[in-house]
Short mmCIF file of C-alpha atoms in Angstrom, two decimals:
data_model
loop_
_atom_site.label_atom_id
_atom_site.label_comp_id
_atom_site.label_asym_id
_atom_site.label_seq_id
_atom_site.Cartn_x
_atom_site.Cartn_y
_atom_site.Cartn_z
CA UNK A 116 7.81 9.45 10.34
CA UNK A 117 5.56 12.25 10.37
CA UNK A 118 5.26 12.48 14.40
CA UNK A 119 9.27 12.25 14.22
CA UNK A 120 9.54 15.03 11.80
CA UNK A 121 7.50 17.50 13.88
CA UNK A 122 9.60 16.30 17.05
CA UNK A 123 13.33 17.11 15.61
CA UNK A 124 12.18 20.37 14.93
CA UNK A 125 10.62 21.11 17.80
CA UNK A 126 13.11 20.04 20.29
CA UNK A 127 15.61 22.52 18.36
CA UNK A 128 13.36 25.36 19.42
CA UNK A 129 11.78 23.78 22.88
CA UNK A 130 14.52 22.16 24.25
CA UNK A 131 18.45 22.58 25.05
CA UNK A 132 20.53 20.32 22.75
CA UNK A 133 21.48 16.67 24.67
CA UNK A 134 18.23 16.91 26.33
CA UNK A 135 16.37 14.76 24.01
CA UNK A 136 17.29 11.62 22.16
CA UNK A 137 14.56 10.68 19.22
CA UNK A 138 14.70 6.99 18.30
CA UNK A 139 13.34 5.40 15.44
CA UNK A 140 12.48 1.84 15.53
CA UNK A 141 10.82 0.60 11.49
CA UNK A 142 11.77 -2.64 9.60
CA UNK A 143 12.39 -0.69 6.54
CA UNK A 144 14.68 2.35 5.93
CA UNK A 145 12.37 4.35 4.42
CA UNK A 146 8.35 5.69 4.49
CA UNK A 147 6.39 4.37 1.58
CA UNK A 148 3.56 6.96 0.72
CA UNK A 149 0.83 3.96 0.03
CA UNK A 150 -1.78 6.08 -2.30
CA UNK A 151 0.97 6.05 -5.08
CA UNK A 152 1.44 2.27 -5.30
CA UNK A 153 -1.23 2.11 -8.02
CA UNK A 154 0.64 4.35 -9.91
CA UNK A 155 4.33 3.22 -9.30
CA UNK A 156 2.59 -0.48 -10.50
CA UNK A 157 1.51 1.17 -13.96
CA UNK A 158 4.97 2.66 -14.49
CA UNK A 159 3.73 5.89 -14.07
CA UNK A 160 6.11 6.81 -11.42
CA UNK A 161 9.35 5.40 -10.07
CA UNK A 162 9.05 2.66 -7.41
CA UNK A 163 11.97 4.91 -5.41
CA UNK A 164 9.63 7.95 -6.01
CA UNK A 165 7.08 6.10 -3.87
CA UNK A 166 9.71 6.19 -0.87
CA UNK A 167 11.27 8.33 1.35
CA UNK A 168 14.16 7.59 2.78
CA UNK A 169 14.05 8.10 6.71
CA UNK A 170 17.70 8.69 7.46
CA UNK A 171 18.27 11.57 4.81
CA UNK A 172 14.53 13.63 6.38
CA UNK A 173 15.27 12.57 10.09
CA UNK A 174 19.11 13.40 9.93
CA UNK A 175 18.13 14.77 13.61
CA UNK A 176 16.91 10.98 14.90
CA UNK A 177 18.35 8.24 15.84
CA UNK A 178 17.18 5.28 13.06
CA UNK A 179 17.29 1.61 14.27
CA UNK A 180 16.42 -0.71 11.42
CA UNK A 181 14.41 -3.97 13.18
CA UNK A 182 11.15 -5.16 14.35
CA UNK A 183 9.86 -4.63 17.71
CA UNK A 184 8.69 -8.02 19.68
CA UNK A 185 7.36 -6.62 23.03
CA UNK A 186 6.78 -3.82 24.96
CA UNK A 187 7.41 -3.74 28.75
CA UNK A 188 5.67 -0.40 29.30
CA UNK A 189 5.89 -0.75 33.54
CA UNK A 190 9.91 -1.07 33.05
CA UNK A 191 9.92 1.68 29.82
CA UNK A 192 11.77 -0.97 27.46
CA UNK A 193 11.37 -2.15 24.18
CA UNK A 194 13.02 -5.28 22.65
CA UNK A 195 13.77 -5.09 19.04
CA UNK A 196 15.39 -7.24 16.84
CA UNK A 197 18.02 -6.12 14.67
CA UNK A 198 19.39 -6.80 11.41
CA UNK A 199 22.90 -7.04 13.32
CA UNK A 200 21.74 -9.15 16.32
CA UNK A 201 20.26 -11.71 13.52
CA UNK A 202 23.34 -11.79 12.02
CA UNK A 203 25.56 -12.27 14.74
CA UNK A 204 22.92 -14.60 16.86
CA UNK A 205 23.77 -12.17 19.65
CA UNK A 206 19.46 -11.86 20.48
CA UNK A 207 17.66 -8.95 20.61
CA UNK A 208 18.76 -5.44 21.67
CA UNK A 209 16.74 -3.95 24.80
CA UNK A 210 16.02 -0.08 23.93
CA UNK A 211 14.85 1.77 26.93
CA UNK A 212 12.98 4.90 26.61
CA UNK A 213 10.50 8.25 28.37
CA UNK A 214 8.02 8.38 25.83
CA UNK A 215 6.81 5.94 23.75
CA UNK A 216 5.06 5.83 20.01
CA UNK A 217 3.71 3.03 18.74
CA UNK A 218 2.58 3.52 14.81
CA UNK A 219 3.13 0.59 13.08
CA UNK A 220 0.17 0.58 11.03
CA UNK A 221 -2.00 -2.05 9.61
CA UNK A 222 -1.13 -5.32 8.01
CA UNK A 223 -3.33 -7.10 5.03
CA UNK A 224 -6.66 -8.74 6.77
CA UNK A 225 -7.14 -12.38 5.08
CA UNK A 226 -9.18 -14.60 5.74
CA UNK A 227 -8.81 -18.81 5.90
CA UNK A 228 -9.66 -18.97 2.13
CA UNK A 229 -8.18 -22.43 0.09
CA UNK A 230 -5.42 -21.60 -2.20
CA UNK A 231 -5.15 -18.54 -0.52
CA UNK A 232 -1.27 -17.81 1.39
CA UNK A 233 -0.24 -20.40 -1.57
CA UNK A 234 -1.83 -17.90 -4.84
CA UNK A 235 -2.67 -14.83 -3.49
CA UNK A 236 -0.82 -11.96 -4.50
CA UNK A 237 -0.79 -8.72 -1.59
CA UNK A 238 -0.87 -5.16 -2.65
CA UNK A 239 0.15 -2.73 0.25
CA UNK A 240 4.02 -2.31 -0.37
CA UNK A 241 6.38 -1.00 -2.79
CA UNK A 242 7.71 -4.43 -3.16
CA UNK A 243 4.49 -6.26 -3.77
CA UNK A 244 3.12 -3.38 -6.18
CA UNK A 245 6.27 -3.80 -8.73
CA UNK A 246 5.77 -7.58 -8.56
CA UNK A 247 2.82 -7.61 -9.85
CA UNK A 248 3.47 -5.15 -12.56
CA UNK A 249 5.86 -7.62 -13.64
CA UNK A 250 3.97 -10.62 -12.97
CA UNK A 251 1.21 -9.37 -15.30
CA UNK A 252 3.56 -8.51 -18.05
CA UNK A 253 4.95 -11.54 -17.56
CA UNK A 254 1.77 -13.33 -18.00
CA UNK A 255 1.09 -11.38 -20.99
CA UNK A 256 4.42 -13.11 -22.27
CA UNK A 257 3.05 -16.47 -21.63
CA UNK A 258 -0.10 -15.72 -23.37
CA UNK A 259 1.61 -14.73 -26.47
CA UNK A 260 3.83 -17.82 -26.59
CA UNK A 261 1.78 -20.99 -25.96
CA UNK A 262 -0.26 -22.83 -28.03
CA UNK A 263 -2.15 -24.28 -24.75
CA UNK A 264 -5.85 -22.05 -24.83
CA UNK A 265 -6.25 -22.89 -21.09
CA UNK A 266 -3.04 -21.71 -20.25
CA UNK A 267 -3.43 -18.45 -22.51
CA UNK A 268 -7.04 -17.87 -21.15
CA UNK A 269 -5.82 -18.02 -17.64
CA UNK A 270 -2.74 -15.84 -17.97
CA UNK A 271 -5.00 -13.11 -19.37
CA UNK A 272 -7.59 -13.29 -16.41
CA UNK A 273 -6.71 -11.12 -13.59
CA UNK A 274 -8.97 -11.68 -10.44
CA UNK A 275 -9.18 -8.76 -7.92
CA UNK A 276 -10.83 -9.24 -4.51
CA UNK A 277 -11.70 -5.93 -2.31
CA UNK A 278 -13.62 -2.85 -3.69
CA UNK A 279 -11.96 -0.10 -1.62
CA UNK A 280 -9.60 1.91 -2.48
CA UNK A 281 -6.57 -0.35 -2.76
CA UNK A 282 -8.61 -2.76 -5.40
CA UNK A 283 -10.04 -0.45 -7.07
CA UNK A 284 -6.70 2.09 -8.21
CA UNK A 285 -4.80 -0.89 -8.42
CA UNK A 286 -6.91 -2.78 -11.24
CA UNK A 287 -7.94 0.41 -13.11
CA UNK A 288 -4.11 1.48 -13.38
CA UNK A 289 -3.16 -1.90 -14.22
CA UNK A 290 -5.91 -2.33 -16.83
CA UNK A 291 -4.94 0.63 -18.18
CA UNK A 292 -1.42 -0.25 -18.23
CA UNK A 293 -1.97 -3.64 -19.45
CA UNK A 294 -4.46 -2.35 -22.52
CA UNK A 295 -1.45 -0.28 -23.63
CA UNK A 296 0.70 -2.92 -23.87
CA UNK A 297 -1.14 -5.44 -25.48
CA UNK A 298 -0.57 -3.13 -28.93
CA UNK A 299 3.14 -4.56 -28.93
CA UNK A 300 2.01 -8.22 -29.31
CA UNK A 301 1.09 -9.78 -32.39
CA UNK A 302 -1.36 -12.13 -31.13
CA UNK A 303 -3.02 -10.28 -27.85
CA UNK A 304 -5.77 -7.76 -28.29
CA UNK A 305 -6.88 -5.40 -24.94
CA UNK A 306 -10.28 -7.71 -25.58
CA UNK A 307 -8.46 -10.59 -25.14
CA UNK A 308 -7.80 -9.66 -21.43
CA UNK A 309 -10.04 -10.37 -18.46
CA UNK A 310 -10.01 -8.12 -15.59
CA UNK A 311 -12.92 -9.27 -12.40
CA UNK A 312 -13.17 -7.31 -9.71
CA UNK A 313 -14.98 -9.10 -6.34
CA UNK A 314 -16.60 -7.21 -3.39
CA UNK A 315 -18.54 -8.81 -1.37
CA UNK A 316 -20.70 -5.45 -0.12
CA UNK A 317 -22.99 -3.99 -2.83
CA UNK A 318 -20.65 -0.99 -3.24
CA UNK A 319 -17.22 -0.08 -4.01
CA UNK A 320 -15.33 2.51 -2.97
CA UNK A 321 -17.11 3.61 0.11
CA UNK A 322 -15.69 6.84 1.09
CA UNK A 323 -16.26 8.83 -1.86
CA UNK A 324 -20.08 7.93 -1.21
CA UNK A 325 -22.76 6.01 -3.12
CA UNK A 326 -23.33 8.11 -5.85
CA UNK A 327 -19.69 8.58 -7.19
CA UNK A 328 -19.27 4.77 -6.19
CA UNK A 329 -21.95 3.88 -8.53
CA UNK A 330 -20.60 6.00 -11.22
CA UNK A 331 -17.28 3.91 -10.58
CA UNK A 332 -18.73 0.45 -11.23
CA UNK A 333 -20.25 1.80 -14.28
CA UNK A 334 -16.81 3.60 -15.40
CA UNK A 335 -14.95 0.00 -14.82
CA UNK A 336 -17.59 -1.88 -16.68
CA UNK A 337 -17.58 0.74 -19.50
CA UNK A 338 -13.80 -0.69 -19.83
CA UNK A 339 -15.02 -4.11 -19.93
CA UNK A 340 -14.17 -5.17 -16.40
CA UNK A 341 -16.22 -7.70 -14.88
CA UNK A 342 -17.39 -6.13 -11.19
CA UNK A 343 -18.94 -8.64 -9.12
CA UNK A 344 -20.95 -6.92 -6.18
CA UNK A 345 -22.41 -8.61 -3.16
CA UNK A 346 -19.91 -11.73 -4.27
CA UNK A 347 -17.20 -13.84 -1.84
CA UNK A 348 -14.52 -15.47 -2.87
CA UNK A 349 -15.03 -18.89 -1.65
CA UNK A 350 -11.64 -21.04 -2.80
CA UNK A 351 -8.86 -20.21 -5.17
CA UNK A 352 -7.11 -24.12 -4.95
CA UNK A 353 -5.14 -24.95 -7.98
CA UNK A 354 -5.51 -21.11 -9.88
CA UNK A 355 -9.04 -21.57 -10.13
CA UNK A 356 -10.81 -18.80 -8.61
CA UNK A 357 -14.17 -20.16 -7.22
CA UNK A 358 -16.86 -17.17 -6.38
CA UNK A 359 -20.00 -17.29 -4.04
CA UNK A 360 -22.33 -16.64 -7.17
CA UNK A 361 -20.58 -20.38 -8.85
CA UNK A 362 -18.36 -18.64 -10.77
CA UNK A 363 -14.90 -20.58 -11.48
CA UNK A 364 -12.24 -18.73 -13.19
CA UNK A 365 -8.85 -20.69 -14.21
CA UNK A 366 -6.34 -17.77 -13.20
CA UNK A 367 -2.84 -17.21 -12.63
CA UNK A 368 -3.25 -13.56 -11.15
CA UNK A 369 -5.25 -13.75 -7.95
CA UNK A 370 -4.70 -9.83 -6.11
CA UNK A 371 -6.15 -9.68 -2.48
CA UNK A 372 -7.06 -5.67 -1.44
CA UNK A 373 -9.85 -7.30 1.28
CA UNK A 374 -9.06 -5.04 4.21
CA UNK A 375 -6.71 -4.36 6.64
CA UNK A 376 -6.07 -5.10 10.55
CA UNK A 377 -3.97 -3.72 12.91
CA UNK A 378 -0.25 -4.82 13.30
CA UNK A 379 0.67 -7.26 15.38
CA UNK A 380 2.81 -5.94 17.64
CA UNK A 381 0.15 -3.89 19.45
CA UNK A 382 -0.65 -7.45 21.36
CA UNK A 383 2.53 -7.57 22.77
CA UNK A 384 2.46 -4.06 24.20
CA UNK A 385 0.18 -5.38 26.57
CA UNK A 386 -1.46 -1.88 26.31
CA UNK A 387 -5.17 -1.99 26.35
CA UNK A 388 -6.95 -2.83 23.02
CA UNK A 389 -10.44 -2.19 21.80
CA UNK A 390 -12.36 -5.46 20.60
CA UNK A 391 -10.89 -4.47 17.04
CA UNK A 392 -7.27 -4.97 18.03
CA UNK A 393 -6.76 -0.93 17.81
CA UNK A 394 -5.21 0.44 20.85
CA UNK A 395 -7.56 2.56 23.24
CA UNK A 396 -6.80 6.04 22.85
CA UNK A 397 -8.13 9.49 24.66
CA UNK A 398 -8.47 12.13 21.87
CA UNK A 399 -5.12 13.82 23.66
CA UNK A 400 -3.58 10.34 21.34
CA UNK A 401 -2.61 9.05 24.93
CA UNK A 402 -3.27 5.29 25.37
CA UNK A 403 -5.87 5.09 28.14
CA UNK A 404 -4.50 3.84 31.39
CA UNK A 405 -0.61 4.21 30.46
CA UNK A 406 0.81 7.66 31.31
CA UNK A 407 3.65 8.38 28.86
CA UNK A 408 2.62 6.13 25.73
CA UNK A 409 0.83 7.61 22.55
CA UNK A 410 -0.20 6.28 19.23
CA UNK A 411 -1.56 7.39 16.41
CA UNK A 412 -2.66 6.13 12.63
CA UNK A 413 -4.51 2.31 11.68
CA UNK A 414 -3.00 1.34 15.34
CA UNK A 415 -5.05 4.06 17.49
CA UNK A 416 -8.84 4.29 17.96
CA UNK A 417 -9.26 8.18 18.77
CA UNK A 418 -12.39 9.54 19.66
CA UNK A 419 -13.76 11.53 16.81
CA UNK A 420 -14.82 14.36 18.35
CA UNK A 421 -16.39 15.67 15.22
CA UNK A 422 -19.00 13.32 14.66
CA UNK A 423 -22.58 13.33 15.26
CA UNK A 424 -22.73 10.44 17.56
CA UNK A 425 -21.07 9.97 20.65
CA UNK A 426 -18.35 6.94 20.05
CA UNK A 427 -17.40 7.16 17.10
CA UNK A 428 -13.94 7.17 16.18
CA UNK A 429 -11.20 7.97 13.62
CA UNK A 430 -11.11 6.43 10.41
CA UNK A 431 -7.94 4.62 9.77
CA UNK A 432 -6.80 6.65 7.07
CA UNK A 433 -4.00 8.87 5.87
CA UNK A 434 -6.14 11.87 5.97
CA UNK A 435 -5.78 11.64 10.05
CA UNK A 436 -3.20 9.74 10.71
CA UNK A 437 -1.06 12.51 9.15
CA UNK A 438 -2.75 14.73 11.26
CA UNK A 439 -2.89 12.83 14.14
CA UNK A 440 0.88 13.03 13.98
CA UNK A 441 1.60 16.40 14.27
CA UNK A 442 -0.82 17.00 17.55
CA UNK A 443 0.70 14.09 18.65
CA UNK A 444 4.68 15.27 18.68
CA UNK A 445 3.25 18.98 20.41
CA UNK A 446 1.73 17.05 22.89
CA UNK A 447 4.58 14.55 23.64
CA UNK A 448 6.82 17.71 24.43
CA UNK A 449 4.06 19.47 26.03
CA UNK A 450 3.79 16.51 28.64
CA UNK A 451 7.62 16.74 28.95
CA UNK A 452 7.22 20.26 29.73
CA UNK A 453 4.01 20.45 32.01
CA UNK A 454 1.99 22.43 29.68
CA UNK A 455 -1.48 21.92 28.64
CA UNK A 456 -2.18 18.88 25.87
CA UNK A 457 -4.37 19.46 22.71
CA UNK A 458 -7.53 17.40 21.53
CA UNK A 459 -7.08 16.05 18.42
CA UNK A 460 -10.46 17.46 16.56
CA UNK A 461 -10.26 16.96 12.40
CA UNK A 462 -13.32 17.10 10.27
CA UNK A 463 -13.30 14.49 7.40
CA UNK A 464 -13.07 16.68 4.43
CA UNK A 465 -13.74 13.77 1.62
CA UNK A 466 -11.79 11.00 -0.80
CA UNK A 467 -10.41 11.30 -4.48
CA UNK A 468 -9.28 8.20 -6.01
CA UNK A 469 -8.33 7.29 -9.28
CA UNK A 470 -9.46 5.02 -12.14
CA UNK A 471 -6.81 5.01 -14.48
CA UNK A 472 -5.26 7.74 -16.55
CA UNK A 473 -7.29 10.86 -16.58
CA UNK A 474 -10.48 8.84 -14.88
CA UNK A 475 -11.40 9.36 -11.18
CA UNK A 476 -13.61 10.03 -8.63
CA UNK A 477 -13.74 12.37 -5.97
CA UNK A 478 -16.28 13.81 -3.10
CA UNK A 479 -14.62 16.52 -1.50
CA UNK A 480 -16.50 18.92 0.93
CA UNK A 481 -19.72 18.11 -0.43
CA UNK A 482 -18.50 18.21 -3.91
CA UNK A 483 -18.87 15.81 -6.31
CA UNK A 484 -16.36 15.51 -9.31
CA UNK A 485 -15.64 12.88 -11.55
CA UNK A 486 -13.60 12.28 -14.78
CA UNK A 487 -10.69 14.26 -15.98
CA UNK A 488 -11.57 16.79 -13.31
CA UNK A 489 -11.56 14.21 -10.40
CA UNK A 490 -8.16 12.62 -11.67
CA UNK A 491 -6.54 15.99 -11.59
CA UNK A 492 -7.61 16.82 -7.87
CA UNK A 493 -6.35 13.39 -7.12
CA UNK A 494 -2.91 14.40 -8.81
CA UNK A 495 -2.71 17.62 -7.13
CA UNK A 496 -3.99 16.15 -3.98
CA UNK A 497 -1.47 13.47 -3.30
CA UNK A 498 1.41 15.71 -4.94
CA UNK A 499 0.58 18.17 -2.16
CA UNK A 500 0.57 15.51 0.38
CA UNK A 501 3.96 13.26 -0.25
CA UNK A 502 6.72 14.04 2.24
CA UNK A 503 9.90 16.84 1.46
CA UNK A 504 10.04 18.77 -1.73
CA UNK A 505 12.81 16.66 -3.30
CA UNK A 506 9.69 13.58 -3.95
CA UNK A 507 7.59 16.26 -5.05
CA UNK A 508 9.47 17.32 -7.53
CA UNK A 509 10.56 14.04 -8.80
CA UNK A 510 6.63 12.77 -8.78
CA UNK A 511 6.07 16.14 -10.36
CA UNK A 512 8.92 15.57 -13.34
CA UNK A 513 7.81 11.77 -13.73
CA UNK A 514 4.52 12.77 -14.72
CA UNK A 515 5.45 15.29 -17.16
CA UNK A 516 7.38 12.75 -19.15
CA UNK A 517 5.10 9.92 -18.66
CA UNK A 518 3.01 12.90 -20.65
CA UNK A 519 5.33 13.46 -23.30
CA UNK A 520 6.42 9.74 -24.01
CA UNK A 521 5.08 6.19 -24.16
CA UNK A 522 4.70 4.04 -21.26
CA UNK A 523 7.47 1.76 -20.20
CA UNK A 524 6.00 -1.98 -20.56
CA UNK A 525 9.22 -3.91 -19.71
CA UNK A 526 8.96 -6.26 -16.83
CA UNK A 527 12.22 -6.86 -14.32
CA UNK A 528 11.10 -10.11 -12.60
CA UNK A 529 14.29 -11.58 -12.54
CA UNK A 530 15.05 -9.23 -9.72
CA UNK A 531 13.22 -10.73 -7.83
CA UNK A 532 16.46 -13.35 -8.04
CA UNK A 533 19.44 -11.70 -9.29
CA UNK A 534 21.98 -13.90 -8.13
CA UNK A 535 19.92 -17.02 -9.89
CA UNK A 536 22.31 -16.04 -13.18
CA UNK A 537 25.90 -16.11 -11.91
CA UNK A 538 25.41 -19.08 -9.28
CA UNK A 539 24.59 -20.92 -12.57
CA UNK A 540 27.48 -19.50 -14.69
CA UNK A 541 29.85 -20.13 -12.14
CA UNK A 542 28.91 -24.01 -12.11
CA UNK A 543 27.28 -24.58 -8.64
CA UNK A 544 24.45 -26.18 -7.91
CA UNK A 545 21.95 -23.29 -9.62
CA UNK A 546 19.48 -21.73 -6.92
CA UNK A 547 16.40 -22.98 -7.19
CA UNK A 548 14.01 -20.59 -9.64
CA UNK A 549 11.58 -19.83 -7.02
CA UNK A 550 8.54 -19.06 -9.02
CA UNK A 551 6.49 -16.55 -8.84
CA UNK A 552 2.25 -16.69 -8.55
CA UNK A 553 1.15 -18.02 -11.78
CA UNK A 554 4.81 -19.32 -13.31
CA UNK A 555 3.89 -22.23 -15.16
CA UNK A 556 5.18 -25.52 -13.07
CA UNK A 557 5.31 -28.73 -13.23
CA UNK A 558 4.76 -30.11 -16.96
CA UNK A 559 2.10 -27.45 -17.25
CA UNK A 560 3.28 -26.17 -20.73
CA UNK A 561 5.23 -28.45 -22.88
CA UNK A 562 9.11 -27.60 -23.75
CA UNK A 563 8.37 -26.97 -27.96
CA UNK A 564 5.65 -24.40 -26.92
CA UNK A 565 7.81 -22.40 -24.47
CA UNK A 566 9.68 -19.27 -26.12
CA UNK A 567 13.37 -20.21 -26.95
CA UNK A 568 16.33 -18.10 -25.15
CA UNK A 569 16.60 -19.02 -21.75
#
């Protein structure tokens, strides 16, 4: 989005109108700015706050909603598939193209884990970050209406695996969020929850360095969160999460944050890939060997050219690949137009990251923060960062009220199936209820100690 931004405008002031065609290629319709999931799961913010919608910012580009499947660099195509040419069983629609740019990012790493794809709940998309906010409200429900211990006990336990940044904002905002709530049941007290974060390094929260990690696992335990350093997760079969220490927690919340890898797609490019997966990039964001295709973000490995050591490359983080994509777009004209291209050269300049409200972390430029002061940077930080002015504002006006009210603690799961209701009113076969990780199934709680109404 970011490399496509930079390019409308440019070609308006480089280029003679019709002489450049910008195409868009992106499964969804919109950019989701990732670092304020955490807070768009506590209610904080607005999940359509968290997005920005591609055709209002790139009213200049051509947006084609569909997945690539392959790349034929040597002919310049790309075959996509398109919501239309599922619909109609027509195949997939060949896009041919100059200049290509392949960012699709990084999907969730997992690993071959029992119980896993079957429990496990994800945590990198808008989608998957107001499911769970529901899903642990709704658990909270079930606690408060059996009679069943074991089922109460694992309702309230909430197992997080993966101590980076993901994990860590996730579980502190939800903990917070979830503390809150508890106050409007009779019968659960914040105590009464059980929040474990696993990492299976003997730190969390890397980038913001050891000391201000350190200070993090002691902030999280202050709160009565169980963090389990230098600990796997071995099995997670039947909602009992099983840890490398022996460990067994009955659980009906199981969150995997344990790293990311690059998308698929880059291994039918048939581009050359480092041993990572990450496509081989010169620090011009050129793939090596293939004149005329670029990349940038979690999909490119660009020399850093900052570093100490010779090989090193770019972190796959926001903090470059937002970077990355504005040297990118003046190079991709500046190869149209013969002139010189530009190394991309960025200096990291450090990581905030939140714990919850007012609590955080942060190591910027050799600075050390944490607390209320490392909370607000983070704020002002990522405010400064979201795309257009219109989101800022909005994120900007959410948190103002969030300020002057009381948290929101109503759960919408049944969106998740909204025709489920009328398919059953108007008297056809009702759609199956799908259920969600950690809906009790299967004679788990009996009928008289489920809560009446529906």
């Amino acid at each position: 989005m970011y490399t496509a931004l930079r390019l409308q405008r440019k070609v308006k002031q480089r280029l003679r109108r019709g002489d450049a065609e910008i195409v868009v290629v992106t499964p969804e319709p919109y950019m989701t700015y990732q670092p304020f999931l955490p807070e768009a799961a506590a209610g904080s913010i607005s999940p359509r706050h968290v997005v920005v919608p591609l055709r209002r910012v790139l009213n200049d580009c051509r947006i084609v909603i569909g997945e690539v499947r392959d790349v034929d660099h040597a002919a310049r195509t790309a075959t996509v598939t398109t919501l239309a040419t599922a619909e109609d069983g027509t195949g997939s629609l060949e896009i041919a193209y100059d200049e290509i740019v392949i960012a699709p990012g990084s999907v969730s790493r997992t690993l071959p884990i029992p119980g896993l794809a079957e429990f496990g709940i994800g945590f990198k998309t808008v989608e998957e970050a107001i499911g769970l906010r529901n899903h642990v409200i709704e658990q909270m429900d079930i606690a408060s209406a059996t009679r069943d211990p074991a089922i109460r006990d694992a309702a309230l336990t909430f197992v997080f695996v993966g101590g980076g940044y993901a994990g860590v904002e996730a579980l502190a905002e939800l903990e917070d969020m979830a503390r809150y709530t508890a106050r409007y049941y009779h019968n659960i007290k914040p105590t009464d929850l059980k929040w474990i974060l696993v990492e299976a390094s003997g730190r969390i929260l890397p980038e913001v360095g050891e000391a201000m990690g350190t200070y993090a696992v002691g902030e999280l335990r202050g709160r009565n969160i169980d963090v389990r350093l230098e600990t796997r997760l071995d099995t997670c079969e039947d909602r009992v999460a099983v840890l490398s220490d022996g460990s067994r927690f009955p659980t009906r919340t199981l969150v995997w944050t344990a790293g990311v890898k690059p998308a698929p797609l880059l291994a039918a490019t048939g581009l050359p890939l480092t041993e990572r997966g990450r496509l081989r990039c010169t620090a011009t964001l050129g793939v090596e060997g293939a004149p005329h295709a670029w990349a940038a973000g979690d999909a490119a490995a660009v020399p850093d050219l900052t570093a100490s050591e010779p090989g090193r490359e770019t972190a796959p983080n926001a903090q470059h690949a937002v970077r990355q994509a504005k040297v990118l777009a003046d190079n991709v004209l500046s190869s149209i137009e013969g002139r010189p291209l530009r190394e991309y050269r960025h200096a990291y300049a450090g990581s905030v990251a939140s714990l919850g409200l007012h609590k955080g972390v942060a190591h910027v430029y050799g600075r050390k923060l944490k607390g209320y002061p490392a909370w607000l940077m983070h704020r002002v930080y990522h405010l400064s960062r979201v795309p257009t002015f219109n989101r800022k504002a909005r994120v900007l006006a959410e948190w103002t009220l969030s300020g002057l009210f009381k948290r929101e603690i109503v759960s919408l799961g049944s969106l998740e199936h909204p025709r489920a209701e009328f398919e059953l009113a108007a008297g056809g076969p009702a759609a199956p209820r799908v259920p969600r990780p950690g809906r009790p199934q299967g004679g788990e709680e009996p009928p008289e100690n489920r809560p009446a109404g529906g």
